[in-house]
CSV table of C-alpha atoms and ligand atoms in Angstrom, one decimal:
chain,number,residue,atom,x,y,z
A,1,MET,CA,-67.6,9.8,56.5
A,2,SER,CA,-71.0,10.2,57.4
A,3,GLN,CA,-73.4,12.4,55.3
A,4,THR,CA,-75.0,14.3,57.9
A,5,PHE,CA,-74.2,15.4,61.2
A,6,ASP,CA,-73.6,12.8,63.6
A,7,ILE,CA,-73.6,14.4,67.1
A,8,SER,CA,-72.6,10.9,68.8
A,9,ARG,CA,-69.5,10.7,66.8
A,10,VAL,CA,-68.7,14.2,67.5
A,11,ARG,CA,-69.1,14.2,71.2
A,12,ALA,CA,-67.1,10.9,71.3
A,13,SER,CA,-63.9,12.7,70.0
A,14,TYR,CA,-64.1,15.1,72.9
A,15,PRO,CA,-62.5,13.4,76.2
A,16,ALA,CA,-63.5,16.4,78.3
A,17,LEU,CA,-67.2,15.6,78.1
A,18,ALA,CA,-66.5,12.7,79.9
A,19,ASP,CA,-66.9,14.7,83.1
A,20,GLY,CA,-70.6,15.0,82.4
A,21,CYS,CA,-71.0,18.8,82.4
A,22,ALA,CA,-73.0,20.6,79.9
A,23,TYR,CA,-70.1,22.8,78.2
A,24,LEU,CA,-72.1,25.8,77.1
A,25,ASP,CA,-69.4,28.0,77.4
A,26,GLY,CA,-67.6,27.5,74.2
A,27,ALA,CA,-67.8,31.1,73.3
A,28,ALA,CA,-65.0,31.4,75.9
A,29,GLY,CA,-63.0,28.7,74.3
A,30,THR,CA,-64.0,25.0,73.1
A,31,GLN,CA,-62.8,21.8,74.2
A,32,VAL,CA,-60.1,20.2,72.2
A,33,PRO,CA,-60.8,16.8,70.3
A,34,VAL,CA,-58.6,13.7,70.2
A,35,PRO,CA,-56.9,14.4,66.7
A,36,VAL,CA,-55.8,17.8,68.0
A,37,ILE,CA,-54.5,16.7,71.3
A,38,ASP,CA,-52.8,13.7,69.2
A,39,ALA,CA,-51.3,16.0,66.4
A,40,ILE,CA,-49.6,18.3,69.3
A,41,ALA,CA,-48.4,15.2,71.1
A,42,ALA,CA,-47.2,13.7,67.9
A,43,ALA,CA,-45.2,16.9,66.7
A,44,TYR,CA,-43.5,16.7,70.3
A,45,ARG,CA,-42.9,12.9,70.1
A,46,ARG,CA,-41.4,13.1,66.6
A,47,GLY,CA,-39.0,16.0,67.5
A,48,ILE,CA,-39.3,19.3,66.3
A,49,GLY,CA,-36.6,22.2,65.8
A,50,ASN,CA,-36.4,25.8,65.1
A,51,LEU,CA,-36.8,26.9,61.6
A,52,GLY,CA,-34.0,27.2,59.0
A,53,GLY,CA,-31.9,24.3,60.2
A,54,ALA,CA,-29.9,22.0,58.3
A,55,PHE,CA,-31.4,18.9,60.1
A,56,ALA,CA,-34.6,16.9,60.0
A,57,ALA,CA,-36.5,18.3,63.0
A,58,SER,CA,-36.2,21.8,61.7
A,59,LYS,CA,-37.5,20.7,58.4
A,60,ARG,CA,-40.4,19.0,60.1
A,61,SER,CA,-41.2,22.4,61.9
A,62,GLU,CA,-41.1,24.1,58.4
A,63,ALA,CA,-43.6,21.5,57.2
A,64,ILE,CA,-45.8,21.8,60.1
A,65,GLU,CA,-45.9,25.6,59.7
A,66,ALA,CA,-46.5,25.7,55.9
A,67,ASP,CA,-49.2,23.1,56.3
A,68,CYS,CA,-51.0,25.2,59.0
A,69,ARG,CA,-50.9,28.3,57.1
A,70,GLN,CA,-52.6,26.5,54.4
A,71,ALA,CA,-55.1,24.9,56.6
A,72,VAL,CA,-56.0,28.3,58.0
A,73,ALA,CA,-56.3,29.8,54.4
A,74,ASP,CA,-58.6,27.1,53.7
A,75,LEU,CA,-61.0,27.7,56.8
A,76,VAL,CA,-61.5,31.4,56.0
A,77,GLY,CA,-61.2,31.4,52.2
A,78,GLY,CA,-57.7,33.3,52.3
A,79,VAL,CA,-54.1,32.6,50.9
A,80,ALA,CA,-51.4,31.0,53.1
A,81,ASP,CA,-48.9,33.6,52.5
A,82,GLY,CA,-51.2,36.0,54.1
A,83,VAL,CA,-51.7,34.0,57.4
A,84,ILE,CA,-50.0,35.7,60.3
A,85,PHE,CA,-49.8,33.6,63.5
A,86,GLY,CA,-49.9,35.3,67.1
A,87,PRO,CA,-50.8,34.3,70.7
A,88,SER,CA,-54.2,35.9,70.6
A,89,MET,CA,-56.5,37.9,68.6
A,90,THR,CA,-56.0,40.7,70.9
A,91,ALA,CA,-52.1,40.8,70.7
A,92,LEU,CA,-52.4,40.5,66.7
A,93,THR,CA,-55.1,43.2,66.6
A,94,TYR,CA,-52.6,45.5,68.6
A,95,ARG,CA,-49.7,44.6,66.3
A,96,ILE,CA,-51.7,45.3,63.2
A,97,SER,CA,-53.2,48.4,64.5
A,98,SER,CA,-49.7,49.9,65.3
A,99,ALA,CA,-48.6,48.9,61.9
A,100,LEU,CA,-51.5,50.6,60.2
A,101,ALA,CA,-51.4,53.6,62.3
A,102,ARG,CA,-48.0,54.6,61.2
A,103,GLY,CA,-49.8,55.6,57.9
A,104,TRP,CA,-52.4,57.7,59.6
A,105,ALA,CA,-52.2,61.4,59.9
A,106,SER,CA,-54.0,63.8,62.2
A,107,GLY,CA,-57.6,64.4,61.0
A,108,ASP,CA,-57.8,60.8,59.6
A,109,GLU,CA,-60.6,58.6,60.7
A,110,VAL,CA,-61.2,55.2,62.1
A,111,VAL,CA,-64.7,53.6,62.7
A,112,VAL,CA,-65.5,51.1,65.5
A,113,SER,CA,-68.7,49.6,66.6
A,114,ARG,CA,-70.3,49.3,70.2
A,115,LEU,CA,-71.4,45.8,69.2
A,116,ASP,CA,-67.7,44.6,69.3
A,117,HIS,CA,-65.5,42.7,71.9
A,118,ASP,CA,-63.1,45.2,73.1
A,119,ALA,CA,-60.2,43.6,71.2
A,120,ASN,CA,-61.5,45.0,68.2
A,121,ILE,CA,-62.1,48.5,69.7
A,122,ARG,CA,-59.3,49.5,72.2
A,123,PRO,CA,-56.5,48.7,69.9
A,124,TRP,CA,-58.2,51.1,67.2
A,125,VAL,CA,-59.2,53.7,69.6
A,126,GLN,CA,-55.6,53.9,71.2
A,127,ALA,CA,-53.8,53.9,67.9
A,128,ALA,CA,-56.1,56.5,66.6
A,129,GLU,CA,-55.4,58.8,69.8
A,130,ARG,CA,-51.6,58.3,69.1
A,131,ALA,CA,-52.0,59.2,65.6
A,132,GLY,CA,-54.3,62.3,66.0
A,133,ALA,CA,-57.0,60.4,64.2
A,134,VAL,CA,-60.5,60.7,65.0
A,135,VAL,CA,-62.7,57.8,65.9
A,136,ARG,CA,-66.2,57.6,65.0
A,137,TRP,CA,-68.6,55.1,66.5
A,138,ALA,CA,-71.2,52.9,64.9
A,139,GLU,CA,-74.3,52.2,67.3
A,140,PHE,CA,-76.3,49.0,67.6
A,141,ASP,CA,-79.9,49.1,68.6
A,142,ALA,CA,-80.5,48.3,72.2
A,143,ALA,CA,-84.0,46.9,71.7
A,144,THR,CA,-82.9,44.5,68.7
A,145,GLY,CA,-79.4,44.2,69.0
A,146,GLU,CA,-79.0,44.9,65.2
A,147,LEU,CA,-76.1,46.8,64.0
A,148,PRO,CA,-77.7,48.8,61.0
A,149,ALA,CA,-75.2,48.8,58.1
A,150,GLY,CA,-76.9,52.0,56.8
A,151,GLN,CA,-75.4,54.2,59.3
A,152,TYR,CA,-71.9,53.5,57.7
A,153,ALA,CA,-72.8,55.7,54.9
A,154,ASP,CA,-72.7,58.7,57.4
A,155,LEU,CA,-69.7,57.4,59.4
A,156,VAL,CA,-67.5,56.6,56.5
A,157,THR,CA,-66.0,59.6,55.1
A,158,PRO,CA,-62.9,60.5,52.5
A,159,ARG,CA,-60.6,60.5,55.6
A,160,THR,CA,-61.7,57.1,56.9
A,161,ARG,CA,-58.7,55.0,56.9
A,162,LEU,CA,-60.3,52.0,58.7
A,163,VAL,CA,-63.4,50.4,59.7
A,164,ALA,CA,-63.4,47.6,62.4
A,165,VAL,CA,-66.5,45.6,62.8
A,166,THR,CA,-67.2,42.2,64.1
A,167,ALA,CA,-68.5,39.2,62.1
A,168,ALA,CA,-70.8,38.0,65.1
A,169,SER,CA,-71.1,39.6,68.8
A,170,ASN,CA,-69.7,37.3,71.2
A,171,ALA,CA,-72.3,38.6,73.7
A,172,ILE,CA,-75.7,38.8,71.8
A,173,GLY,CA,-74.7,36.8,68.7
A,174,THR,CA,-75.7,39.4,66.2
A,175,ARG,CA,-74.1,39.0,62.7
A,176,PRO,CA,-74.0,42.4,61.3
A,177,ASP,CA,-74.0,42.8,57.3
A,178,VAL,CA,-70.3,42.7,57.2
A,179,ALA,CA,-70.5,42.8,53.4
A,180,ALA,CA,-72.5,45.9,53.2
A,181,ILE,CA,-70.3,47.6,55.6
A,182,ALA,CA,-67.0,46.7,53.9
A,183,ALA,CA,-68.3,48.0,50.4
A,184,ILE,CA,-69.1,51.3,52.0
A,185,ALA,CA,-65.5,51.4,53.4
A,186,ARG,CA,-63.9,50.2,50.2
A,187,ALA,CA,-65.8,52.9,48.4
A,188,VAL,CA,-63.6,55.5,49.9
A,189,GLY,CA,-60.5,53.5,50.0
A,190,ALA,CA,-60.7,52.5,53.6
A,191,LEU,CA,-59.9,49.0,54.9
A,192,CYS,CA,-62.1,46.7,56.7
A,193,TYR,CA,-60.8,44.8,59.8
A,194,VAL,CA,-63.1,41.8,60.6
A,195,ASP,CA,-63.4,40.2,64.1
A,196,GLY,CA,-64.2,36.6,63.0
A,197,VAL,CA,-63.4,35.1,66.5
A,198,HIS,CA,-66.9,34.5,67.5
A,199,ALA,CA,-68.3,33.8,64.0
A,200,THR,CA,-65.7,31.4,62.4
A,201,PRO,CA,-66.7,28.2,64.7
A,202,HIS,CA,-70.3,28.7,63.7
A,203,MET,CA,-70.5,29.1,60.0
A,204,PRO,CA,-68.8,28.8,56.7
A,205,VAL,CA,-66.5,31.8,56.5
A,206,ASP,CA,-65.4,33.3,53.2
A,207,MET,CA,-63.4,36.6,54.0
A,208,ALA,CA,-63.6,37.7,50.4
A,209,ALA,CA,-67.3,37.6,50.3
A,210,LEU,CA,-67.4,39.5,53.5
A,211,GLY,CA,-65.2,42.2,52.1
A,212,ALA,CA,-62.5,41.8,54.8
A,213,ASP,CA,-59.0,43.0,54.3
A,214,PHE,CA,-58.1,41.4,57.4
A,215,TYR,CA,-59.9,38.6,59.0
A,216,ALA,CA,-58.9,37.9,62.7
A,217,THR,CA,-59.9,34.5,64.3
A,218,SER,CA,-58.6,32.5,67.4
A,219,ALA,CA,-58.0,28.7,67.1
A,220,TYR,CA,-59.2,28.0,70.7
A,221,LYS,CA,-62.7,29.0,69.8
A,222,TRP,CA,-62.9,26.3,67.0
A,223,ALA,CA,-61.4,23.2,68.7
A,224,GLY,CA,-57.7,24.2,68.6
A,225,PRO,CA,-55.0,25.2,71.0
A,226,HIS,CA,-54.6,28.7,72.3
A,227,LEU,CA,-53.3,30.7,69.4
A,228,ALA,CA,-54.7,33.3,66.7
A,229,VAL,CA,-54.3,34.4,63.4
A,230,VAL,CA,-55.1,37.5,61.1
A,231,VAL,CA,-55.3,36.6,57.4
A,232,ALA,CA,-54.9,39.5,54.7
A,233,ALA,CA,-53.8,39.6,51.0
A,234,PRO,CA,-50.0,39.4,50.9
A,235,ALA,CA,-49.9,42.4,48.7
A,236,LEU,CA,-51.6,44.3,51.5
A,237,LEU,CA,-49.2,43.1,54.2
A,238,GLU,CA,-46.3,44.1,51.9
A,239,THR,CA,-47.4,47.8,52.4
A,240,LEU,CA,-47.2,47.6,56.3
A,241,ARG,CA,-43.9,48.0,58.3
A,242,PRO,CA,-44.4,46.7,61.7
A,243,ASP,CA,-41.8,46.9,64.4
A,244,LYS,CA,-39.4,43.8,64.0
A,245,LEU,CA,-36.2,42.5,65.0
A,246,GLN,CA,-33.4,43.3,62.6
A,247,PRO,CA,-32.2,39.6,61.9
A,248,SER,CA,-35.8,38.4,61.7
A,249,PRO,CA,-37.1,37.6,58.1
A,250,ASN,CA,-38.8,40.8,56.3
A,251,ASP,CA,-40.7,39.0,54.0
A,252,VAL,CA,-44.7,38.6,54.4
A,253,PRO,CA,-46.2,37.3,56.5
A,254,TYR,CA,-43.0,36.4,58.7
A,255,ARG,CA,-42.2,40.3,59.4
A,256,PHE,CA,-45.6,40.4,61.5
A,257,GLU,CA,-44.8,37.3,63.8
A,258,ARG,CA,-42.6,38.0,66.7
A,259,GLY,CA,-40.2,35.2,67.8
A,260,THR,CA,-40.4,31.7,67.5
A,261,LEU,CA,-43.8,30.0,66.8
A,262,PRO,CA,-45.5,27.3,68.8
A,263,PHE,CA,-44.8,24.5,66.1
A,264,ALA,CA,-46.6,21.7,68.1
A,265,ASP,CA,-49.8,23.9,68.4
A,266,LEU,CA,-49.7,24.8,64.7
A,267,ALA,CA,-49.7,20.9,64.1
A,268,GLY,CA,-52.8,21.0,66.5
A,269,VAL,CA,-54.4,24.0,64.5
A,270,THR,CA,-54.1,22.1,61.2
A,271,ALA,CA,-55.8,18.9,62.9
A,272,ALA,CA,-58.6,21.4,64.2
A,273,VAL,CA,-59.2,22.6,60.7
A,274,GLU,CA,-59.3,18.8,59.5
A,275,HIS,CA,-61.6,18.1,62.4
A,276,LEU,CA,-64.1,21.0,61.3
A,277,ALA,CA,-63.9,19.8,57.8
A,278,GLY,CA,-65.2,16.3,58.7
A,279,PHE,CA,-68.6,16.8,60.5
A,280,ALA,CA,-70.6,16.0,57.4
A,281,GLY,CA,-70.4,15.9,53.6
A,282,THR,CA,-69.4,13.0,51.4
A,283,GLY,CA,-65.7,13.5,52.1
A,284,ALA,CA,-65.1,14.4,48.6
A,285,GLY,CA,-63.6,17.6,47.1
A,286,THR,CA,-60.9,19.9,48.3
A,287,ARG,CA,-60.3,20.7,51.9
A,288,ARG,CA,-61.9,24.1,51.4
A,289,GLU,CA,-65.0,22.4,49.8
A,290,ARG,CA,-65.0,20.1,52.6
A,291,ILE,CA,-65.1,22.8,55.3
A,292,LEU,CA,-67.7,24.9,53.5
A,293,ALA,CA,-70.3,21.5,53.5
A,294,SER,CA,-69.2,20.6,56.9
A,295,MET,CA,-69.6,24.1,58.4
A,296,ALA,CA,-72.9,24.7,56.8
A,297,ALA,CA,-74.0,21.5,58.5
A,298,VAL,CA,-72.5,22.8,61.8
A,299,GLU,CA,-74.6,25.9,61.3
A,300,GLU,CA,-77.9,24.2,60.7
A,301,TYR,CA,-77.2,21.8,63.7
A,302,GLU,CA,-76.4,24.7,66.1
A,303,MET,CA,-79.2,26.8,65.0
A,304,ALA,CA,-81.6,24.1,65.9
A,305,LEU,CA,-80.2,23.7,69.2
A,306,PHE,CA,-80.2,27.5,69.7
A,307,GLU,CA,-84.2,27.8,68.8
A,308,ARG,CA,-84.8,25.3,71.5
A,309,LEU,CA,-82.6,27.4,73.9
A,310,LEU,CA,-84.1,30.7,73.0
A,311,ALA,CA,-87.7,29.1,73.0
A,312,GLY,CA,-87.0,27.7,76.6
A,313,LEU,CA,-85.7,31.0,78.0
A,314,ALA,CA,-88.3,33.3,76.5
A,315,ALA,CA,-90.9,31.2,77.9
A,316,MET,CA,-89.6,31.8,81.4
A,317,SER,CA,-90.8,35.3,82.9
A,318,HIS,CA,-88.1,35.6,85.2
A,319,VAL,CA,-85.6,35.7,82.2
A,320,THR,CA,-84.8,38.5,80.1
A,321,LEU,CA,-83.0,37.9,76.8
A,322,HIS,CA,-80.7,40.7,75.5
A,323,GLY,CA,-80.6,41.1,71.7
A,324,LYS,CA,-82.8,39.4,69.1
A,325,ALA,CA,-81.1,40.2,65.8
A,326,ALA,CA,-82.7,38.4,62.6
A,327,ARG,CA,-79.2,36.7,62.1
A,328,ARG,CA,-77.3,35.5,64.8
A,329,ALA,CA,-74.6,33.2,66.0
A,330,PRO,CA,-76.1,30.6,68.5
A,331,THR,CA,-75.3,32.5,71.6
A,332,ALA,CA,-77.7,33.7,74.3
A,333,PHE,CA,-76.9,36.4,76.5
A,334,PHE,CA,-79.6,36.8,79.4
A,335,SER,CA,-80.5,38.1,83.0
A,336,VAL,CA,-82.4,36.3,85.7
A,337,ALA,CA,-84.6,38.6,87.8
A,338,GLY,CA,-83.3,39.4,91.2
A,339,LEU,CA,-79.9,37.2,90.7
A,340,ALA,CA,-76.5,38.5,89.8
A,341,PRO,CA,-75.2,36.7,86.8
A,342,ARG,CA,-72.6,35.2,88.8
A,343,ALA,CA,-75.2,33.5,91.2
A,344,VAL,CA,-76.9,32.3,88.2
A,345,ALA,CA,-73.7,30.8,86.6
A,346,GLU,CA,-72.8,29.3,90.0
A,347,HIS,CA,-76.3,27.8,90.5
A,348,LEU,CA,-75.9,26.2,87.1
A,349,SER,CA,-72.3,24.9,87.7
A,350,SER,CA,-74.1,23.0,90.8
A,351,ARG,CA,-76.1,21.4,88.1
A,352,GLY,CA,-73.3,20.4,86.0
A,353,VAL,CA,-73.8,23.1,83.6
A,354,ASN,CA,-71.2,25.5,82.5
A,355,VAL,CA,-72.1,29.1,81.3
A,356,TRP,CA,-70.2,32.5,81.5
A,357,ASN,CA,-71.1,35.4,83.5
A,358,GLY,CA,-69.8,39.0,83.2
A,359,ASN,CA,-69.5,41.3,80.4
A,360,ASN,CA,-67.2,38.9,78.2
A,361,TYR,CA,-65.2,42.0,77.2
A,362,ALA,CA,-68.2,43.2,75.1
A,363,TYR,CA,-67.7,46.4,77.4
A,364,GLU,CA,-69.2,48.9,75.2
A,365,LEU,CA,-72.2,46.7,74.5
A,366,CYS,CA,-72.7,45.9,78.2
A,367,GLN,CA,-72.8,49.8,78.8
A,368,VAL,CA,-75.3,50.3,76.1
A,369,LEU,CA,-77.6,47.6,77.4
A,370,GLY,CA,-77.4,49.0,81.0
A,371,LEU,CA,-75.6,45.9,82.0
A,372,HIS,CA,-72.5,47.2,83.4
A,373,PRO,CA,-70.7,46.2,85.5
A,374,ALA,CA,-71.9,42.7,86.2
A,375,GLY,CA,-72.9,41.9,82.6
A,376,ALA,CA,-75.2,39.0,82.1
A,377,VAL,CA,-75.2,35.3,81.6
A,378,ARG,CA,-74.0,33.8,78.4
A,379,ALA,CA,-74.8,30.5,77.2
A,380,GLY,CA,-74.0,29.2,73.6
A,381,ALA,CA,-74.0,26.1,71.4
A,382,VAL,CA,-71.1,24.5,69.7
A,383,HIS,CA,-70.8,21.6,67.4
A,384,TYR,CA,-70.4,19.2,70.3
A,385,ASN,CA,-73.6,20.4,72.3
A,386,ASP,CA,-76.9,18.4,72.2
A,387,ASP,CA,-80.3,18.5,73.4
A,388,SER,CA,-79.7,17.4,76.8
A,389,ASP,CA,-77.1,20.1,77.4
A,390,ILE,CA,-79.9,22.5,76.5
A,391,ASP,CA,-82.5,20.9,78.6
A,392,ARG,CA,-80.2,20.9,81.5
A,393,LEU,CA,-79.6,24.7,81.1
A,394,LEU,CA,-83.2,25.2,80.8
A,395,SER,CA,-84.3,23.2,83.9
A,396,GLY,CA,-81.4,25.0,86.1
A,397,VAL,CA,-82.9,28.5,85.0
A,398,ALA,CA,-86.3,27.3,85.8
A,399,GLU,CA,-85.4,26.4,89.2
A,400,LEU,CA,-84.4,30.1,89.8
A,401,ALA,CA,-88.0,31.1,89.3
A,402,GLY,CA,-88.6,33.4,92.3
A,403,ALA,CA,-85.3,32.8,93.9
A,404,PRO,CA,-84.4,35.3,96.7
A,405,GLY,CA,-83.0,38.2,95.6
A,406,THR,CA,-79.4,38.7,95.4
A,407,LEU,CA,-78.4,42.3,94.3
A,408,HIS,CA,-77.0,42.7,90.8
A,409,ARG,CA,-73.5,43.6,91.2
B,1,PLP,C1,-65.5,38.2,69.4
B,1,PLP,C2,-64.1,38.1,70.0
B,1,PLP,N1,-63.1,38.9,69.6
B,1,PLP,C3,-62.0,38.8,70.2
B,1,PLP,C4,-61.7,38.0,71.3
B,1,PLP,C5,-60.4,38.1,71.9
B,1,PLP,O1,-59.6,37.0,71.4
B,1,PLP,P1,-58.3,36.6,72.2
B,1,PLP,O2,-58.6,35.9,73.2
B,1,PLP,O3,-57.7,35.6,71.0
B,1,PLP,O4,-57.4,37.7,72.3
B,1,PLP,C6,-62.8,37.2,71.7
B,1,PLP,C7,-62.5,36.5,73.0
B,1,PLP,O5,-63.4,35.9,73.7
B,1,PLP,C8,-64.0,37.2,71.1
B,1,PLP,O6,-65.0,36.4,71.6
């Protein structure tokens, strides 16, 4: 195992990179490395069965599932029995919000933020509407992209039942002071639901240190297959009664899972966690310790790429960068003068550079920034990007200086 971040080794494990594109679209989903592809294929090749059977293939699925709960717990600093699997963070957040809202009464309050992805806003707003609860909004500073934690002292009251906040904006990257916000929630007995979908691939995560009662993340953002998890303390989950089938297990966390889990994909998630644990460090210690060391190296590596990206874009007078928070995930959100974001993305695609355009479901954020409905261009670094990816993006954007105007749509 290497001591430092070895980008050539990392890139070699991603077959998709062989197409020569600069994949700067990781915030919408990363590529998948060989060990993850192999783990999924191996599960199918070996034979899996549904849970609870008397035969070996069923027991293999049980082992895959148990291993995966522990792997995810190690990734975020939770406990295995508090790991809930689901098809997506959006689906899980709807599930948890309806279970929580059963205990809300008219006049109770929930706090959401305009910095968040809509998946950590709308499920809470709709659940609050049904319960007759009041929704209070935390605002981010449009000039800086910061989400001041201090405002929560006013937003949170003795009637607050839940505070939903992101650990990192999937558009402008802002990393709010979640620990401070969660402490304000906790002081009145409110729960804190943290959207870790964008944060998890970019930094070491410790949900206890964040003060997260619930931590949500999607494996497809960190080298895994398309499924998601919410992690919480089993004792907290015991207090909730989600809708479930009569014969399905009622113990925690199973009562939150609907139908049969994708066992082969769970094998892939475990392999993805092992992958994240192996970028750097000595290889010694528990998996949790390896993850923390490895993700610290990832953060450092990605932030160096991000500085290069930001400096390059900031030097272009035809580019407007949105957000400049002090602590950010390595994700840039920008507009090019006179060009619709889609036109910029199409131009970059013609240069082999993959970026995203639109609101990226940061719907409230785009309204606040006056970017509705076309949004902006999003380019972000993940662990398999390198300097040449950034340079190709910068030269592609530089070509657009003085480009003939296409109306913003
Ligand atoms: C910050 C953030 N939260 C939530 C989501 C929704 O995740 P999922 O696609 O798993 O529902 C995304 C997806 O892009 C995201 O970036």
